[in-house]
Tab-separated table of C-alpha atoms and ligand atoms in Angstrom:
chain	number	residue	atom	x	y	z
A	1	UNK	CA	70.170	111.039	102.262
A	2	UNK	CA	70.443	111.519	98.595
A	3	UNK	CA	68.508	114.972	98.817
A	4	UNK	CA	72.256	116.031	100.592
A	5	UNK	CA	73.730	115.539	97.561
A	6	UNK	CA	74.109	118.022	93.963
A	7	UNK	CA	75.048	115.302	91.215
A	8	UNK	CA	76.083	111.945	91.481
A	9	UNK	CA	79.541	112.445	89.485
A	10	UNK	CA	80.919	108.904	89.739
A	11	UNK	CA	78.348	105.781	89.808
A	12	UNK	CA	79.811	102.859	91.388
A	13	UNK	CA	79.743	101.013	87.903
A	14	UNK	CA	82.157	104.002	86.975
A	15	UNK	CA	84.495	103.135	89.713
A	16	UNK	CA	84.334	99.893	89.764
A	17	UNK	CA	85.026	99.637	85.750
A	18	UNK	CA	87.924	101.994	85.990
A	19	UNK	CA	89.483	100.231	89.364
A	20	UNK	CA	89.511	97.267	87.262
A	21	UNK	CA	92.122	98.569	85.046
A	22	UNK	CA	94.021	100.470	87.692
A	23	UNK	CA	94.002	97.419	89.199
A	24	UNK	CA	95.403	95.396	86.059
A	25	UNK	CA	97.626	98.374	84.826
A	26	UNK	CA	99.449	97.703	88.568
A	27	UNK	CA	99.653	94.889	88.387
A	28	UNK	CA	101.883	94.879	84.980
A	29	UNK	CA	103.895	97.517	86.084
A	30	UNK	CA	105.077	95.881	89.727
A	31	UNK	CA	104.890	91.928	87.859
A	32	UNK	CA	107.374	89.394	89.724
A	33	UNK	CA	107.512	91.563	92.995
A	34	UNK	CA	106.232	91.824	96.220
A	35	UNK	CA	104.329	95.290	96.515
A	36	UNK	CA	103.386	96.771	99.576
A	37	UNK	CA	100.183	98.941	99.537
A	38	UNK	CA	100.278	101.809	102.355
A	39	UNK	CA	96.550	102.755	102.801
A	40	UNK	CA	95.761	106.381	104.236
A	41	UNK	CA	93.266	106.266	106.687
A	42	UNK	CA	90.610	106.595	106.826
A	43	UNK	CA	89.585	108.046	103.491
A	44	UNK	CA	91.124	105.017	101.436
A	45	UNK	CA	89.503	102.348	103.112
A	46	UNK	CA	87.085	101.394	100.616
A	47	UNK	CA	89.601	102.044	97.567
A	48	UNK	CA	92.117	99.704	98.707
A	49	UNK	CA	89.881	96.988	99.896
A	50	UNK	CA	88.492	97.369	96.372
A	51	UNK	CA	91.621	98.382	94.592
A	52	UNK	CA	93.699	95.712	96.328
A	53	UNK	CA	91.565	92.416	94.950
A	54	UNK	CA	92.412	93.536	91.426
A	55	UNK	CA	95.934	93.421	92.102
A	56	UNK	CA	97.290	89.764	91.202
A	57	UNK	CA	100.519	89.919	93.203
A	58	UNK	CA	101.448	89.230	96.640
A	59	UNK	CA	101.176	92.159	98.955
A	60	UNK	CA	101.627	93.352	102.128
A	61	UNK	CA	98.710	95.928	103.585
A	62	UNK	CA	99.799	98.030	105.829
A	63	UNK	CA	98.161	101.667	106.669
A	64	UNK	CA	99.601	104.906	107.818
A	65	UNK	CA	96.977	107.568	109.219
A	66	UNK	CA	96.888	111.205	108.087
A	67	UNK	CA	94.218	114.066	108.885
A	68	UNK	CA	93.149	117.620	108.024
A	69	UNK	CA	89.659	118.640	107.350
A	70	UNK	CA	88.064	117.878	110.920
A	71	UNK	CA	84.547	119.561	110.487
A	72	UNK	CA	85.290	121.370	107.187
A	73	UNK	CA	85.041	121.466	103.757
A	74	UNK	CA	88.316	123.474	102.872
A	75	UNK	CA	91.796	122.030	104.221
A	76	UNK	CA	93.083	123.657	107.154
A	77	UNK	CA	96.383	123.722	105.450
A	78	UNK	CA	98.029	121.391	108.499
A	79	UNK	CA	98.408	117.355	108.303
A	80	UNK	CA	98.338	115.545	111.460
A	81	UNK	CA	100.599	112.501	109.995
A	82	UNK	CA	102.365	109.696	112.306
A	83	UNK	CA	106.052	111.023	112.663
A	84	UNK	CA	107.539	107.783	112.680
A	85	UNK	CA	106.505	104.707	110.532
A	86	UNK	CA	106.245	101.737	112.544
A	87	UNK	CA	107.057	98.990	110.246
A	88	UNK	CA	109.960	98.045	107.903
A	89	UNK	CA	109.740	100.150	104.527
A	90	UNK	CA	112.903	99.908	103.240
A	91	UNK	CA	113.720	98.298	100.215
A	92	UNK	CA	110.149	97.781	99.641
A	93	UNK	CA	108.644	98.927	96.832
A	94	UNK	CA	105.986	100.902	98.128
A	95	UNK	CA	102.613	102.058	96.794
A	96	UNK	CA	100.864	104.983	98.359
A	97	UNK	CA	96.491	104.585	98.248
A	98	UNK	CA	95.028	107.551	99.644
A	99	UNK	CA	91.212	108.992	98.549
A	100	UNK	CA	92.065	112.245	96.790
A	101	UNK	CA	94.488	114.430	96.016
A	102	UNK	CA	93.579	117.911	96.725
A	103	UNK	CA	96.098	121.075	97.761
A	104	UNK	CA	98.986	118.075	97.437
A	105	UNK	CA	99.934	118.684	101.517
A	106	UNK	CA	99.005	115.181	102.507
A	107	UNK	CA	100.466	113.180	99.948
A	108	UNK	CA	103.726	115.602	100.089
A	109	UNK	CA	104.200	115.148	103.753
A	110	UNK	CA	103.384	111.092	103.251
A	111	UNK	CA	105.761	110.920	100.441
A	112	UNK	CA	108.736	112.343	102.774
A	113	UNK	CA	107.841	110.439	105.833
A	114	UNK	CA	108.285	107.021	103.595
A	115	UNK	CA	111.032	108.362	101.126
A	116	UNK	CA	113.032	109.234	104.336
A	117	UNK	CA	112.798	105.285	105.073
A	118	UNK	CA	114.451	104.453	101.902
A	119	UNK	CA	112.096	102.285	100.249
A	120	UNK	CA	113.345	100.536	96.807
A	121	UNK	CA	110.053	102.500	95.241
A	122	UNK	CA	107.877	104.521	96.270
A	123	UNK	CA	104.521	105.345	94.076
A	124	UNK	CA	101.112	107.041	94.389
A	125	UNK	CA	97.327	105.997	93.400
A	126	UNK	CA	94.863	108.091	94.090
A	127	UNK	CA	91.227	107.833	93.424
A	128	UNK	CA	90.670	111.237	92.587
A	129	UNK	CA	92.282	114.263	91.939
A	130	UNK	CA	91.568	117.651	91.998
A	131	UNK	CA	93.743	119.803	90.271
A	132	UNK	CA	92.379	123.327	90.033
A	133	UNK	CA	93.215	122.993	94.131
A	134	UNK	CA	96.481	122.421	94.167
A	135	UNK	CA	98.581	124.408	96.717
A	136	UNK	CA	101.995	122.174	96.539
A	137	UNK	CA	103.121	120.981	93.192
A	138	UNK	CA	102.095	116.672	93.303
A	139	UNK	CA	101.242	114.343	90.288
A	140	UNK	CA	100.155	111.039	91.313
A	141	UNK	CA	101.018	108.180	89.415
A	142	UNK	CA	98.165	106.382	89.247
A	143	UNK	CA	94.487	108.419	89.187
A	144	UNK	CA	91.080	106.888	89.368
A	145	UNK	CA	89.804	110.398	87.779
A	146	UNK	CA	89.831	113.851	87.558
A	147	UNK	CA	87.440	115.330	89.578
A	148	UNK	CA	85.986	118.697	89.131
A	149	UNK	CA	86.859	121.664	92.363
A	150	UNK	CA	83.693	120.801	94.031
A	151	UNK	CA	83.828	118.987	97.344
A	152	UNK	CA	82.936	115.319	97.046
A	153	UNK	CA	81.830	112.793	99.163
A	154	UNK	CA	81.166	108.889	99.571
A	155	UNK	CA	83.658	105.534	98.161
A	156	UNK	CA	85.232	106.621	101.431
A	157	UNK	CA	85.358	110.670	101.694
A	158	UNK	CA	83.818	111.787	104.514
A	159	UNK	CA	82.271	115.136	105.872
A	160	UNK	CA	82.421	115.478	109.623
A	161	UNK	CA	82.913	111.328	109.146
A	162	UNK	CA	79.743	110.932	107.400
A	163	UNK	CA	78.722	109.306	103.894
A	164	UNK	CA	82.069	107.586	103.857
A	165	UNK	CA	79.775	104.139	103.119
A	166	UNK	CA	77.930	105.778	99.953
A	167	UNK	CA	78.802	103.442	96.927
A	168	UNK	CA	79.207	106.321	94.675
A	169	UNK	CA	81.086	109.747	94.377
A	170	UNK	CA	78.548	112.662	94.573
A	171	UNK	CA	78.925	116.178	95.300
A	172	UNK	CA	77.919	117.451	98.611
A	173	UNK	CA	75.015	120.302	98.492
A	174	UNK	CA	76.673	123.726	99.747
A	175	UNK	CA	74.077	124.122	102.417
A	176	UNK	CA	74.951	120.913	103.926
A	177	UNK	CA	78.340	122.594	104.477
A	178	UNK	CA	78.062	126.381	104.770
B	201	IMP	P1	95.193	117.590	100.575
B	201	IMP	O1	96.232	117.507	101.649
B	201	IMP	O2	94.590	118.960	100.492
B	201	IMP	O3	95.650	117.092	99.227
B	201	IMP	O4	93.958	116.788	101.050
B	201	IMP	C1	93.848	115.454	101.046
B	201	IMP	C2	92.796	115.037	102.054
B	201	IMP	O5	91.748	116.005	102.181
B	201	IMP	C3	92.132	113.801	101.562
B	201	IMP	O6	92.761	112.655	102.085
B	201	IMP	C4	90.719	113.928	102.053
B	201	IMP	O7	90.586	113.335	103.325
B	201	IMP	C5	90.486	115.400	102.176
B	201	IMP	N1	89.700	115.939	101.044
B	201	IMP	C6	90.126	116.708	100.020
B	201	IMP	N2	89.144	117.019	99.175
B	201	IMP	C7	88.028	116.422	99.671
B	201	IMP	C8	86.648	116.351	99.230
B	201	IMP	O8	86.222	116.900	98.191
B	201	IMP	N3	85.821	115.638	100.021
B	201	IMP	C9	86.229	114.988	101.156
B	201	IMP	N4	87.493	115.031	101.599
B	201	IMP	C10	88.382	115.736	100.858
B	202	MG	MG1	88.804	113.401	105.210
């Protein structure tokens, strides 16, 4: 499998050094309350599993589902997002995990969907951001790293559902795609 893949551009030591003080830097900023983490499926499955055992508070898990890329390596520019949320968010203080942050369409659409429900606060982490591919203007609050415009996969990101198990962030060859 790894002859799929460019560069390795984040080794799991990488992540898993710099999820340690996402982790800590949370878990300052929310000290003495009761934070809910609102994973975005699928992509931010293995963040927050990771993510949330470096977070010394009491939380609630809960996971919302959002989708765009299907078979693709460029956003179709359309989020298929659950119109209604299905459990109490308001008054919460709420913190958004999601994968990456790419044109800012998911994570804009998300962030309405929950604001709507009046939560007491309502934050962002992302692994990853891309910024040279932003469409919508969106600045996350907390970011793993800054990740180059390439399209990456593994620590969760799929294509076409694979290589979401990969332990590490590479960058998928453009054959593999084109
Ligand atoms: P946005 O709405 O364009 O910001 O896209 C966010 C979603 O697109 C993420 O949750 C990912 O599922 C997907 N995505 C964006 N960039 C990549 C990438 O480089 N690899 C895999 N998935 C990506
Ligand atoms: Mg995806």
């Amino acid at each position: 499998m790894k002859d799929d893949f460019r560069e390795i551009l984040f080794t799991s030591e990488q992540i898993a050094e710099r999820i340690k003080e996402l982790g800590a830097e949370i878990t300052k900023d929310y000290a003495g309350k009761k934070l809910m983490l609102l994973g975005v499926l699928k992509g931010c499955f293995v963040f927050l599993a990771d993510i949330g055992r470096h977070i010394d508070l009491d939380c609630e898990i809960r996971f919302l589902t959002a989708s765009s890329y299907g078979f693709s390596s460029v956003s179709s520019g359309k989020v298929n997002i659950e119109k209604e949320i299905e459990f109490n968010v308001s008054g919460r203080d709420v913190l958004i995990i999601e994968d990456i942050l790419d044109s800012g369409i998911t994570l804009t659409a998300l962030h309405a969907l929950v604001a709507k429900n009046k939560p007491a606060s309502l934050k962002t982490c992302t692994l990853l951001d891309k910024p040279e591919r932003r469409q919508v203007p969106f600045t996350t609050d907390y970011t793993g790293f800054i990740c180059p415009n390439e399209f990456v996969v593994g620590y969760g990101l799929d294509y076409g559902e694979s290589y979401r198990n990969l332990p590490y962030v590479a960058v998928l060859k453009p054959e593999i795609y084109s």
